[in-house]
Tab-separated table of C-alpha atoms in Angstrom:
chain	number	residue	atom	x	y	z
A	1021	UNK	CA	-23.523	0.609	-6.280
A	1022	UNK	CA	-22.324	4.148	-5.522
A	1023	UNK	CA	-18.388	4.870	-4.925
A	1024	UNK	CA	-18.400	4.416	-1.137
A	1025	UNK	CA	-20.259	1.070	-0.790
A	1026	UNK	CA	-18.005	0.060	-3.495
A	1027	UNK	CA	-14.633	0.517	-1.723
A	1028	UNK	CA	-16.408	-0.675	1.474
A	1029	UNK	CA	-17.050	-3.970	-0.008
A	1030	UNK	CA	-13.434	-3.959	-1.736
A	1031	UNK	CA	-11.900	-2.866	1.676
A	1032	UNK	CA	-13.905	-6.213	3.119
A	1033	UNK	CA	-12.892	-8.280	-0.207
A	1034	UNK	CA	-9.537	-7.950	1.074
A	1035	UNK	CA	-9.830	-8.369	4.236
A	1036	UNK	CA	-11.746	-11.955	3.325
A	1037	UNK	CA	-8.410	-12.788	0.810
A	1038	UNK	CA	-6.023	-11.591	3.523
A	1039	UNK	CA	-7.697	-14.495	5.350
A	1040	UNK	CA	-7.427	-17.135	2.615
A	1041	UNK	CA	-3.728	-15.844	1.854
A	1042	UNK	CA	-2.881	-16.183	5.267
A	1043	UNK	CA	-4.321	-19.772	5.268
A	1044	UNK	CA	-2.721	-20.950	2.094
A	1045	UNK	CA	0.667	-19.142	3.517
A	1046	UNK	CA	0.252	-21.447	6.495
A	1047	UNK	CA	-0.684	-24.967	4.371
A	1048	UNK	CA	2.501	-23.861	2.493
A	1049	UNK	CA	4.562	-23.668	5.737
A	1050	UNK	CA	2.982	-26.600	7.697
A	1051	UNK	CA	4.244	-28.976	4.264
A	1052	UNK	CA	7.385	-27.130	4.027
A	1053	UNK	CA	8.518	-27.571	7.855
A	1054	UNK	CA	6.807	-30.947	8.508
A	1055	UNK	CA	6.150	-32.595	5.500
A	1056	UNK	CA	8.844	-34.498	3.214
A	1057	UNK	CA	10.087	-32.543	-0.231
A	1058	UNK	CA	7.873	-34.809	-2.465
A	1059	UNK	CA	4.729	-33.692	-0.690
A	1060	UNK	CA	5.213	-30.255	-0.701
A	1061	UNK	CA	5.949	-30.267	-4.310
A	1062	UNK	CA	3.222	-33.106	-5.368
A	1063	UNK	CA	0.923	-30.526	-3.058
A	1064	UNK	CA	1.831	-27.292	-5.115
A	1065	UNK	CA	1.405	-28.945	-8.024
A	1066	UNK	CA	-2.341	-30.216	-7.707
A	1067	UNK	CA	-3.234	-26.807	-6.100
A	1068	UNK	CA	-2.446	-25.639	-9.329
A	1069	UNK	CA	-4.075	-28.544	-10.784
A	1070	UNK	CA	-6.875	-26.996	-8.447
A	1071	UNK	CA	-6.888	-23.978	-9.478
A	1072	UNK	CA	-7.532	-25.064	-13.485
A	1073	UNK	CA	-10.635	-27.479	-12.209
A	1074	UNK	CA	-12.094	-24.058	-10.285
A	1075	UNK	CA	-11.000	-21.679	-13.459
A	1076	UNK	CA	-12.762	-23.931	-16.123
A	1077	UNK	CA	-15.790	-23.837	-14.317
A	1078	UNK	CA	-15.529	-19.430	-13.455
A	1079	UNK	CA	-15.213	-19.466	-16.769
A	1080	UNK	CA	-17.770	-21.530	-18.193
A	1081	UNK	CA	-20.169	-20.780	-15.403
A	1082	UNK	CA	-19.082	-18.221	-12.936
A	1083	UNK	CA	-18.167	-15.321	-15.747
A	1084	UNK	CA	-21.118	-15.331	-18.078
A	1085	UNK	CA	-23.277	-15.191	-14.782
A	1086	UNK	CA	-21.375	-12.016	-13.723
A	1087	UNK	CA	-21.510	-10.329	-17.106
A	1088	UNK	CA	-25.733	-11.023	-17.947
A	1089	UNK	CA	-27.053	-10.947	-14.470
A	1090	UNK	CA	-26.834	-6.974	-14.248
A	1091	UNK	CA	-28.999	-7.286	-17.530
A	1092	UNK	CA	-31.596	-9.530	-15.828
A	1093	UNK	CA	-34.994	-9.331	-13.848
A	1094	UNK	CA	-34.535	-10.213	-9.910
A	1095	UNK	CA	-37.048	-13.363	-10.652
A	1096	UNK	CA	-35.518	-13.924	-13.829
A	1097	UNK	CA	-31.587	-13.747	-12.045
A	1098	UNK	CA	-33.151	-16.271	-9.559
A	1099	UNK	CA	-33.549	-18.847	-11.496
A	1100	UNK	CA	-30.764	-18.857	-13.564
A	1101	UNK	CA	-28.319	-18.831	-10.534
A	1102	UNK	CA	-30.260	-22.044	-9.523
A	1103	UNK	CA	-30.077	-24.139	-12.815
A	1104	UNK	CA	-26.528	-22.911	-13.151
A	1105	UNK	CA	-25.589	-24.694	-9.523
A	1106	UNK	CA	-27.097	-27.550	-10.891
A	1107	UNK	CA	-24.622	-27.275	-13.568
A	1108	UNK	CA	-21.686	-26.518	-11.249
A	1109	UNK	CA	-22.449	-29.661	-9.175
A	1110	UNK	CA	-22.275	-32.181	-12.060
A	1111	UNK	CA	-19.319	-29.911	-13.794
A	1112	UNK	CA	-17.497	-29.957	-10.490
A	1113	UNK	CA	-17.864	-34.084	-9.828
A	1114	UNK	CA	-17.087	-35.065	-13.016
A	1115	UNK	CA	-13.827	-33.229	-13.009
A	1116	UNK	CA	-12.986	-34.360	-9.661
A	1117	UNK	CA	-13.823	-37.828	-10.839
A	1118	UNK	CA	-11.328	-36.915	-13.510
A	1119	UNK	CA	-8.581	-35.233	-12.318
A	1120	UNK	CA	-8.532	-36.956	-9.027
A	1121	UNK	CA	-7.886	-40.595	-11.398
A	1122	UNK	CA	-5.199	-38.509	-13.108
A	1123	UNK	CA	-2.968	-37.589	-9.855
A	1124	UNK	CA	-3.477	-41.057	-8.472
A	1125	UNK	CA	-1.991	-42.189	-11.978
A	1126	UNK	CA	0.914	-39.849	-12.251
A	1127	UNK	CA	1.555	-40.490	-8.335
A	1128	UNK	CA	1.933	-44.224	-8.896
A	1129	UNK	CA	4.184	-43.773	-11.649
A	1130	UNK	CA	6.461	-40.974	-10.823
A	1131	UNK	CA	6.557	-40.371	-7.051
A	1132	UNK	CA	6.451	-43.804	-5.817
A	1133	UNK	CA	7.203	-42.996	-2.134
A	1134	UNK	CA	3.944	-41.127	-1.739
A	1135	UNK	CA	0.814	-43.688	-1.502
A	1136	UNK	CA	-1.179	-42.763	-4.250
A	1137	UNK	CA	-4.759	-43.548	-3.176
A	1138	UNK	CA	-5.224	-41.624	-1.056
A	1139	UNK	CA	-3.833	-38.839	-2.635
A	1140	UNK	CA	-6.399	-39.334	-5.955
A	1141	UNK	CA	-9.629	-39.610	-3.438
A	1142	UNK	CA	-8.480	-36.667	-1.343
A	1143	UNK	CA	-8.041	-34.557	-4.516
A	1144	UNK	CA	-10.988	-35.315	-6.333
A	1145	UNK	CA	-13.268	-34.950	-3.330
A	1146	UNK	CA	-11.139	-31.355	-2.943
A	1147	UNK	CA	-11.981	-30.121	-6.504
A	1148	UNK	CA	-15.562	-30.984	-5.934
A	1149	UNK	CA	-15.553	-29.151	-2.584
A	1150	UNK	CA	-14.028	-25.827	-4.096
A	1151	UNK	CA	-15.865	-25.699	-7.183
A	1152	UNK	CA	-19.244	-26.317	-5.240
A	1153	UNK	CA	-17.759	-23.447	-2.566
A	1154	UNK	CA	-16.857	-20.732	-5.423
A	1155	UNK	CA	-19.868	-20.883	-7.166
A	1156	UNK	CA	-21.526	-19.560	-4.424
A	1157	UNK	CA	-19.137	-16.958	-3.354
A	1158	UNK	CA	-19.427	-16.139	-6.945
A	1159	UNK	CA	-23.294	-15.439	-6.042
A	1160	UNK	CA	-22.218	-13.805	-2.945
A	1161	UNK	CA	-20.391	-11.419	-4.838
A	1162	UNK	CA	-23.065	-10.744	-7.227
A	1163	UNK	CA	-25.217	-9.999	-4.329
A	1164	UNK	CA	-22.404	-7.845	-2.299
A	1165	UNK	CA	-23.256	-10.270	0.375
A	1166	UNK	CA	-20.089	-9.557	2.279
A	1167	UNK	CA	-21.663	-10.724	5.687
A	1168	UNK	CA	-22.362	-14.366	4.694
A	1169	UNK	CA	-18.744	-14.461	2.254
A	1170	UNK	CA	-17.013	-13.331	5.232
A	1171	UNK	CA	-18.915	-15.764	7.987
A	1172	UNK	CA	-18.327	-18.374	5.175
A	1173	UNK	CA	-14.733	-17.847	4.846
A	1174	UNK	CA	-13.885	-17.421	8.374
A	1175	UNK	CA	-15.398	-20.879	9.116
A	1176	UNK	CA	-13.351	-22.579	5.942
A	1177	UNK	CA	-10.433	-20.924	7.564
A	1178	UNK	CA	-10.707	-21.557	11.112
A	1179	UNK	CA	-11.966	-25.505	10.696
A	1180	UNK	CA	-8.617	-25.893	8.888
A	1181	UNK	CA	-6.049	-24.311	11.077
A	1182	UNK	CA	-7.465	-26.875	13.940
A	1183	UNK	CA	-7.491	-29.263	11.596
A	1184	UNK	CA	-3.538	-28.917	10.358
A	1185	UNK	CA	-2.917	-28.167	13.687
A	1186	UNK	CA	-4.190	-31.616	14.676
A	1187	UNK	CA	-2.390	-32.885	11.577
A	1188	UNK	CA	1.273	-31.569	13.154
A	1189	UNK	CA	0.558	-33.127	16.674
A	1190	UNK	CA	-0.109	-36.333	15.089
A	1191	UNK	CA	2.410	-36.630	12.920
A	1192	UNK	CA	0.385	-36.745	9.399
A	1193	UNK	CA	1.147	-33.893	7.608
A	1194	UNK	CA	1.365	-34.833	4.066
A	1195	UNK	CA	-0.032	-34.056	0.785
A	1196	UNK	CA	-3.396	-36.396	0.844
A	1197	UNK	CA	-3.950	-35.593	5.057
A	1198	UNK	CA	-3.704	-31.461	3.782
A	1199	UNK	CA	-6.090	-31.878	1.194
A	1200	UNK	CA	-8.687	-33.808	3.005
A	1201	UNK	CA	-8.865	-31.363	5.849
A	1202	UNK	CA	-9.315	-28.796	3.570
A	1203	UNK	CA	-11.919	-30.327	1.852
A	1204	UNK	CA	-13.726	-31.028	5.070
A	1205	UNK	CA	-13.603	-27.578	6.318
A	1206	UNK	CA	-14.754	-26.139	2.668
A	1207	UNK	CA	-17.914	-28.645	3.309
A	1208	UNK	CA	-18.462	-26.997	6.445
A	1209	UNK	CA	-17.805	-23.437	5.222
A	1210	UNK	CA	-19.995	-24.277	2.233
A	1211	UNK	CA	-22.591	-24.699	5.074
A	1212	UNK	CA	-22.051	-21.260	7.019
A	1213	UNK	CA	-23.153	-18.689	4.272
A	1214	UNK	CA	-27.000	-18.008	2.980
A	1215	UNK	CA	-27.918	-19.605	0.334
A	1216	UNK	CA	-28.995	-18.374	-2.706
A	1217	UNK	CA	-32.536	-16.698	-3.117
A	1218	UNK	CA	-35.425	-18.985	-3.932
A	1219	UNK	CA	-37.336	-18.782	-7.845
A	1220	UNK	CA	-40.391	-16.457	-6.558
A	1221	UNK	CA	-43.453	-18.565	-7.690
A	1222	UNK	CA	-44.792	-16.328	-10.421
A	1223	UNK	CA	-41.362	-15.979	-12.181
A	1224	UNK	CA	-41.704	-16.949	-15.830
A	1225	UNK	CA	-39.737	-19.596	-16.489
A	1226	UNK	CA	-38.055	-19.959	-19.660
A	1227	UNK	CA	-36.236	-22.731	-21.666
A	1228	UNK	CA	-33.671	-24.577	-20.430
A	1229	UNK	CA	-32.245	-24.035	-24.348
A	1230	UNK	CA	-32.312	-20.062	-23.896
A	1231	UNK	CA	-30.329	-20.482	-20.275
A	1232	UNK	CA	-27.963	-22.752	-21.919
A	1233	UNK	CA	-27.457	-20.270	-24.811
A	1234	UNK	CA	-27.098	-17.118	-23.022
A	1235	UNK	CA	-24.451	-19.088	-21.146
A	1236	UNK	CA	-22.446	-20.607	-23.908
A	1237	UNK	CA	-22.433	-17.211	-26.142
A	1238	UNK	CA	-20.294	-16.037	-23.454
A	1239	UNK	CA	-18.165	-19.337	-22.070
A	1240	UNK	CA	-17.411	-20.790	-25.240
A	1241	UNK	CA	-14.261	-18.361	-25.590
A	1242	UNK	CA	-13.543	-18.248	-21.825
A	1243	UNK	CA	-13.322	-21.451	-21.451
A	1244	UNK	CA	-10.170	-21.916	-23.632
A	1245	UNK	CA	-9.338	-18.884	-22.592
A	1246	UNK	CA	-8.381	-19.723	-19.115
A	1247	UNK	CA	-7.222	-22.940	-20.271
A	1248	UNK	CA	-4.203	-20.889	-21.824
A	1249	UNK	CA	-4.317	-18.407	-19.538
A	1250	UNK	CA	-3.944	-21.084	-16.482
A	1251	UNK	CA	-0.386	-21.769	-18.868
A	1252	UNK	CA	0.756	-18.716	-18.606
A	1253	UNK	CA	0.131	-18.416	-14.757
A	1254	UNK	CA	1.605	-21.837	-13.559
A	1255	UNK	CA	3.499	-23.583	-16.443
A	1256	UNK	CA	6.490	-22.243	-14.788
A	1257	UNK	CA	6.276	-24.741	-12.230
A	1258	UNK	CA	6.366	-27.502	-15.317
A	1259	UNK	CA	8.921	-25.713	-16.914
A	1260	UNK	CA	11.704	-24.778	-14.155
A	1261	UNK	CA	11.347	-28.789	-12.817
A	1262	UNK	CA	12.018	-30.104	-16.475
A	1263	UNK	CA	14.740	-27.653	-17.163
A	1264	UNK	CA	16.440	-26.973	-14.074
A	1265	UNK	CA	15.577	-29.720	-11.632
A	1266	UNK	CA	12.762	-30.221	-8.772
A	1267	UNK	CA	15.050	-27.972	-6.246
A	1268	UNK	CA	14.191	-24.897	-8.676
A	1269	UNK	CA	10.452	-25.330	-9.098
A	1270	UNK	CA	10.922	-25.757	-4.939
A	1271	UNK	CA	12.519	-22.316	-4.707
A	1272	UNK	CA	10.119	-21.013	-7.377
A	1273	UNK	CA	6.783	-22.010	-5.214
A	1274	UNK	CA	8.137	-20.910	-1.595
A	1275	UNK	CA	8.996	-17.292	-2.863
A	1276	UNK	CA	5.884	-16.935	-4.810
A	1277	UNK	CA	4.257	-18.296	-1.392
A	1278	UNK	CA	5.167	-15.263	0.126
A	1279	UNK	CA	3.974	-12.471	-2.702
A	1280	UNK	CA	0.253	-14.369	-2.269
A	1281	UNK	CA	-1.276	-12.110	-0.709
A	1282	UNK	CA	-0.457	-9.620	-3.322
A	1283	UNK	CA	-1.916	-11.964	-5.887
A	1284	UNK	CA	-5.303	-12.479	-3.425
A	1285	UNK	CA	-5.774	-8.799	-3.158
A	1286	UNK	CA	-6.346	-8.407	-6.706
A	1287	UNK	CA	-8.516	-10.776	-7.257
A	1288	UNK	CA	-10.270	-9.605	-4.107
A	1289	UNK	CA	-10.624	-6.399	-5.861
A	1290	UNK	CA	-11.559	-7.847	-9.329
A	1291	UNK	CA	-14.695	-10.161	-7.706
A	1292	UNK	CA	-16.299	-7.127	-6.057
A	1293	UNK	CA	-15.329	-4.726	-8.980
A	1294	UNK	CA	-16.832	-7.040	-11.831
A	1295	UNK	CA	-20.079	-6.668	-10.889
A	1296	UNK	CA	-20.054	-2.606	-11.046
A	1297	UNK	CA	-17.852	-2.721	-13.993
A	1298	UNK	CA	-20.695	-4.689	-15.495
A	1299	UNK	CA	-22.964	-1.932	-14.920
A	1300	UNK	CA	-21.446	0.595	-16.211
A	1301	UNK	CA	-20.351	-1.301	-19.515
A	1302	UNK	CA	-24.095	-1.464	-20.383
A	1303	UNK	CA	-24.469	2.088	-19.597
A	1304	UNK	CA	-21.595	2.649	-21.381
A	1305	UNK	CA	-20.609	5.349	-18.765
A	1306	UNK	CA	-16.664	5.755	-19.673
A	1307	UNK	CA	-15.987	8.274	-17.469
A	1308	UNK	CA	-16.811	6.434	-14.078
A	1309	UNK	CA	-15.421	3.349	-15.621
A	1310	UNK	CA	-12.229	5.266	-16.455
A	1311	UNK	CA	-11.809	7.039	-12.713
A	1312	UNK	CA	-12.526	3.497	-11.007
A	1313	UNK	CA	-9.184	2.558	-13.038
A	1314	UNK	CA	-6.954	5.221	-12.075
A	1315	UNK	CA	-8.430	5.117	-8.294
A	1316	UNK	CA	-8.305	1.177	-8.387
A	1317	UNK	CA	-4.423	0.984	-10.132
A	1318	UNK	CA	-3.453	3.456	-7.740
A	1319	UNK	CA	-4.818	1.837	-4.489
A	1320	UNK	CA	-3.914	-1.356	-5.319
A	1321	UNK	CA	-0.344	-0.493	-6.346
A	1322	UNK	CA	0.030	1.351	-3.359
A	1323	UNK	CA	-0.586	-1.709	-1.311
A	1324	UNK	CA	1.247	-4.035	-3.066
A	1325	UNK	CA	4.393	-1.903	-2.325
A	1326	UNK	CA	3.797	-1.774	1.041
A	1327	UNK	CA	3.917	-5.370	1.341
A	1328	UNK	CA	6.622	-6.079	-0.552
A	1329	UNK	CA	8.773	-3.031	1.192
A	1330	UNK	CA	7.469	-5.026	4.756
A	1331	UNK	CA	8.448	-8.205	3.348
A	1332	UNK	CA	11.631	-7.495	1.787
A	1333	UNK	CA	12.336	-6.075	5.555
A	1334	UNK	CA	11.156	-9.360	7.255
A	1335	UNK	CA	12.876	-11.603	4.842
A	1336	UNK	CA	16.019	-12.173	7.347
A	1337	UNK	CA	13.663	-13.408	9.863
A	1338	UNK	CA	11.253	-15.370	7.932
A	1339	UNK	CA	14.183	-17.868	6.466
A	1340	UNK	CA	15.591	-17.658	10.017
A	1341	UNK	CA	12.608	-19.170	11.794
A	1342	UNK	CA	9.794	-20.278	8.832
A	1343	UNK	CA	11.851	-21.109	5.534
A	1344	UNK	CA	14.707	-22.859	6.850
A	1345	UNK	CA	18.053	-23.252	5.550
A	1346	UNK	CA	17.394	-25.079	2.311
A	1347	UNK	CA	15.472	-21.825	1.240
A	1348	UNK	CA	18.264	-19.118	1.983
A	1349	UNK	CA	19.081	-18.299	-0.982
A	1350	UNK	CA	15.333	-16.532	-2.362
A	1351	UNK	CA	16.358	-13.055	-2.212
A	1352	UNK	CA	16.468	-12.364	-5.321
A	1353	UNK	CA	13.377	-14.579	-6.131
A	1354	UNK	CA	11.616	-12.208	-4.203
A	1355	UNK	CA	12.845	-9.436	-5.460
A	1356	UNK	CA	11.458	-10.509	-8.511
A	1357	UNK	CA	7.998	-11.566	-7.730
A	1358	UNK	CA	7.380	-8.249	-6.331
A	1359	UNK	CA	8.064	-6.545	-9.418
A	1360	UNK	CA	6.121	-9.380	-11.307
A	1361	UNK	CA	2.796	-8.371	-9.422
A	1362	UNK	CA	3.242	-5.400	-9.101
A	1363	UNK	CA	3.005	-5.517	-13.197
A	1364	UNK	CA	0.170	-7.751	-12.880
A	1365	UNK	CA	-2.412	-5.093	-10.894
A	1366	UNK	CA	-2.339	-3.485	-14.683
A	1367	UNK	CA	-2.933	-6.580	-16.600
A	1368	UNK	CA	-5.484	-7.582	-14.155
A	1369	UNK	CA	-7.756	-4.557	-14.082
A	1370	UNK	CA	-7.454	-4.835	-18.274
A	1371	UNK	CA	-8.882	-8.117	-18.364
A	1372	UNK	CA	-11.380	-7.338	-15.490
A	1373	UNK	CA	-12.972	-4.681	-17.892
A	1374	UNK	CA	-12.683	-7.064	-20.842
A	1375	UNK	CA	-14.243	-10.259	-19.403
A	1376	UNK	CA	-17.395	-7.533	-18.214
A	1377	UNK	CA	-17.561	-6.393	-21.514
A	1378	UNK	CA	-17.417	-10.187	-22.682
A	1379	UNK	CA	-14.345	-10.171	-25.299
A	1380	UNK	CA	-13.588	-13.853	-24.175
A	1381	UNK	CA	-13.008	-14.517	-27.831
A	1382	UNK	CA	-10.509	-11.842	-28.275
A	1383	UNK	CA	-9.113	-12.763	-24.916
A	1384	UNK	CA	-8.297	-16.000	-26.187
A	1385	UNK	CA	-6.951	-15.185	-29.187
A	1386	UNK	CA	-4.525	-12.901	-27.212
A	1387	UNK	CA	-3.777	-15.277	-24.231
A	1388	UNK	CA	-2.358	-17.856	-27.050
A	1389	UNK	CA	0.007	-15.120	-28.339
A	1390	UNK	CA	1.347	-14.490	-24.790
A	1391	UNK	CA	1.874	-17.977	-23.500
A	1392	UNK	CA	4.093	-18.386	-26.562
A	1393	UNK	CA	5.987	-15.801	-26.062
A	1394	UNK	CA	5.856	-17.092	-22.493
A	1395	UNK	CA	7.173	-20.168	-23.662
A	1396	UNK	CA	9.983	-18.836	-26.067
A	1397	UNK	CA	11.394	-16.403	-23.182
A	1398	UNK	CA	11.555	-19.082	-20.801
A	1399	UNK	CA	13.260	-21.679	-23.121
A	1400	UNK	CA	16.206	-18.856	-23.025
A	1401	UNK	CA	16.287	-17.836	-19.332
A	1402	UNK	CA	15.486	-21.238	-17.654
A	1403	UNK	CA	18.304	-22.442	-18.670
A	1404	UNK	CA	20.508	-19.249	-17.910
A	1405	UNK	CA	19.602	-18.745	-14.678
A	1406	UNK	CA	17.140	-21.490	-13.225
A	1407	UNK	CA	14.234	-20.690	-11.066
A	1408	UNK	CA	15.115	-16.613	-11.566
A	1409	UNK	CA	14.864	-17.029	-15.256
A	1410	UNK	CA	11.529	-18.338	-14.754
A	1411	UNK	CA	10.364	-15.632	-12.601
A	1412	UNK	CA	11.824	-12.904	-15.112
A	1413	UNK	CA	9.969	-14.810	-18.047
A	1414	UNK	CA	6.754	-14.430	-16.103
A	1415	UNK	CA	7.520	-10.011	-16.099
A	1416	UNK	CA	8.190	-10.831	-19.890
A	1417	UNK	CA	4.714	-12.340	-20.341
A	1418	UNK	CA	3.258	-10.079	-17.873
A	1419	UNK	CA	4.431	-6.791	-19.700
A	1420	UNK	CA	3.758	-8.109	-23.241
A	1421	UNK	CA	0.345	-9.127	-22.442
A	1422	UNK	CA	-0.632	-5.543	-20.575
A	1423	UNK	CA	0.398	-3.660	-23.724
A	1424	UNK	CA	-1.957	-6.338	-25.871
A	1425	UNK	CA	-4.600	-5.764	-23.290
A	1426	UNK	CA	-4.534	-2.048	-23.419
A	1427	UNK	CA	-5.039	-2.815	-27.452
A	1428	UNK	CA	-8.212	-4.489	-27.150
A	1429	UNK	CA	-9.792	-2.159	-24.656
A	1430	UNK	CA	-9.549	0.390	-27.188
A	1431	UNK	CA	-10.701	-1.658	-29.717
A	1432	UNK	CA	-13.750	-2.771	-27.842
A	1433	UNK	CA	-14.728	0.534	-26.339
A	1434	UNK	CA	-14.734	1.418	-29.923
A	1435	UNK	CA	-17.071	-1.757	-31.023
A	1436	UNK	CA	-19.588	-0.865	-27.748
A	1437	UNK	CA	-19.611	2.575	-28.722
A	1438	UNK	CA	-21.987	2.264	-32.084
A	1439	UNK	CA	-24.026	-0.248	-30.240
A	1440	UNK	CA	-27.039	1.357	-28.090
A	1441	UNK	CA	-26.122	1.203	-24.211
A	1442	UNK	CA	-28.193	-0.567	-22.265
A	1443	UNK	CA	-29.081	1.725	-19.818
């Protein structure tokens, strides 16, 4: 992929997350404005939840497709995309099965004014529907498909902004009624896109055994690996309830809400750019790789700026007429989120280039250093200072794990360098 197709397809990544940001901004808003305090916090917390299910699998799945597929034949890419949906189908139930069990459990036994049925089914049959839906914008992206992620995304979004609008005229806007609408319109978006490319019929097929292995030589460290790494991104919402009360981990989530799209635009930029990345990691050609860094850091920090200066100037009004007044006091919070992303575009570019040159062993190894210094920075500010002590442990991690990251690049550069590239 030359430069300008590149940033074409980055300039429509973002576009695609703005969409999903905006969405998630406006799930986040419908809970917050119509919905009772339990089920907007019971509701961040199994997105979250969510987000682990759809992160085990990325990494397990997802990642080591990214990283070998450059490396592969087109009929010999084929076919492992299609045994690896299989895979992502029965990964996807059986963790929905799971995890779904789980939040009806923990529902029943600590928020006993929410029913918890409902809430189990409509989260299990939620993970399934995501997982299913970002395996194949994970082909999408592997394709640079943009046309069928974007006709695919703008169903998913459309179907459920009718859907929570229909939710707000009747009345039902709770955590198990949000999830279930989402999950209907992912099954519908899951519909929109092409699917992926049929095995041509003289492909070679090879062993189930060698797919599995190519797989697991690169999953087995990721997988961990995002387990700690999901810590480090979200155990602040464990933390500042426990140590401060629910009201904190409340004024935690509806500041972050607003830096999303922030968050979204990076990983719009690190789908697209893991592919290319992947490319020229085999090729070992440093110097491209090294100006799509300082062009991507640059353009990406740029951005982020931007929207924090607009938001920082559209604050007043947003907890005038969308917060409300028991969120008037998130100044500062945001404040502080902004400079926590903006931190993050570095650390996220970092481990972009890492997981394409598939250091998911070193990745874990490093993630476990920064959680716990995570941990031991926020078992000092929490306390301090609440919710902004957990937001200022986050820049702690943030900046202690760029500097680590910036280590192993090195490092691994160095490794790849007496190895023969790959053309």
């Amino acid at each position: 992929m030359s430069a300008k197709p590149f940033w074409t397809h980055s300039l429509l990544s973002i576009v695609d997350q703005v969409l999903l940001s905006g969405l998630n901004f406006a799930v986040g808003m419908c809970l917050i404005r119509f919905g009772t305090k339990s089920d907007y916090g019971l509701y961040s917390q199994l997105f979250a939840a969510a987000l682990f299910a759809v992160g085990v699998l990325e990494a397990m799945i997802g990642s080591p497709l990214t990283t070998l597929a450059p490396q592969m034949r087109e009929s010999q890419q084929a076919l492992v995309i299609q045994r690896l949906q299989r895979f992502q189908v029965l990964g996807g139930s059986v963790l929905g099965v799971v995890m779904g069990a789980a939040a009806a459990w923990v529902v029943a036994t600590r928020v006993p004014e929410v029913s918890a049925g409902p809430v189990g089914l409509a989260f299990a049959v939620f993970i399934v529907m995501t997982t299913l839906r970002e395996y194949r914008r994970t082909v999408w992206f592997l394709h640079a498909d943009m046309a069928s992620l974007l006709r695919s995304d703008g169903v998913y979004v459309v179907s459920a902004l009718l859907g929570g609008g229909l939710l707000i005229v009747t009345e039902h806007a709770n955590a198990a009624s949000v999830l279930a609408t989402l999950s209907l319109a992912q099954a519908l978006a899951w519909l929109a896109g092409r699917s992926p490319a049929p095995v041509p019929p003289d492909a070679e097929p090879e062993p189930w055994r060698h797919t599995l292995a190519q797989i697991w030589d690169k999953g087995r460290w990721a997988v961990p690996g995002t387990a700690v790494g999901w810590l480090g991104n979200y155990s602040f919402l464990y933390l500042a309830s426990a140590l401060s009360g629910v009201e904190a981990a409340a004024e935690v989530s509806a500041s972050r809400l607003l830096l999303v799209p922030v968050g979204l635009m990076v990983v719009a930029w690190s789908r697209v750019a893991r592919p290319l990345a992947g490319r020229l990691i085999h090729a070992r050609d440093w110097r491209t790789l090294n100006r799509l860094t300082w062009r991507s850091l640059g353009g990406i920090e740029l951005l982020s700026l931007a929207y924090i200066g607009l938001l920082v100037l559209g604050l007043p009004w947003l907890q005038t007429h969308v917060l409300g007044a028991k969120y008037q006091g998130i100044n500062t919070l945001v404040w502080a989120w902004g400079a926590y992303f903006v931190v993050s575009v570095a650390r996220t570019i970092a481990t972009t280039w890492l997981v394409s040159m598939g250091a998911f062993r070193q990745l874990f190894i490093e993630g476990c250093v920064v959680v716990v210094v995570m941990m031991a920075v926020a078992g000092v500010l929490i306390p301090r200072w609440g919710a902004l002590g957990a937001v200022l442990a986050l820049i702690v991690m943030e900046t202690v794990d760029t500097l680590l990251l910036l280590v192993l690049l090195h490092l691994q550069r160095r490794r790849l360098n007496r190895e023969p590239a790959l053309g």
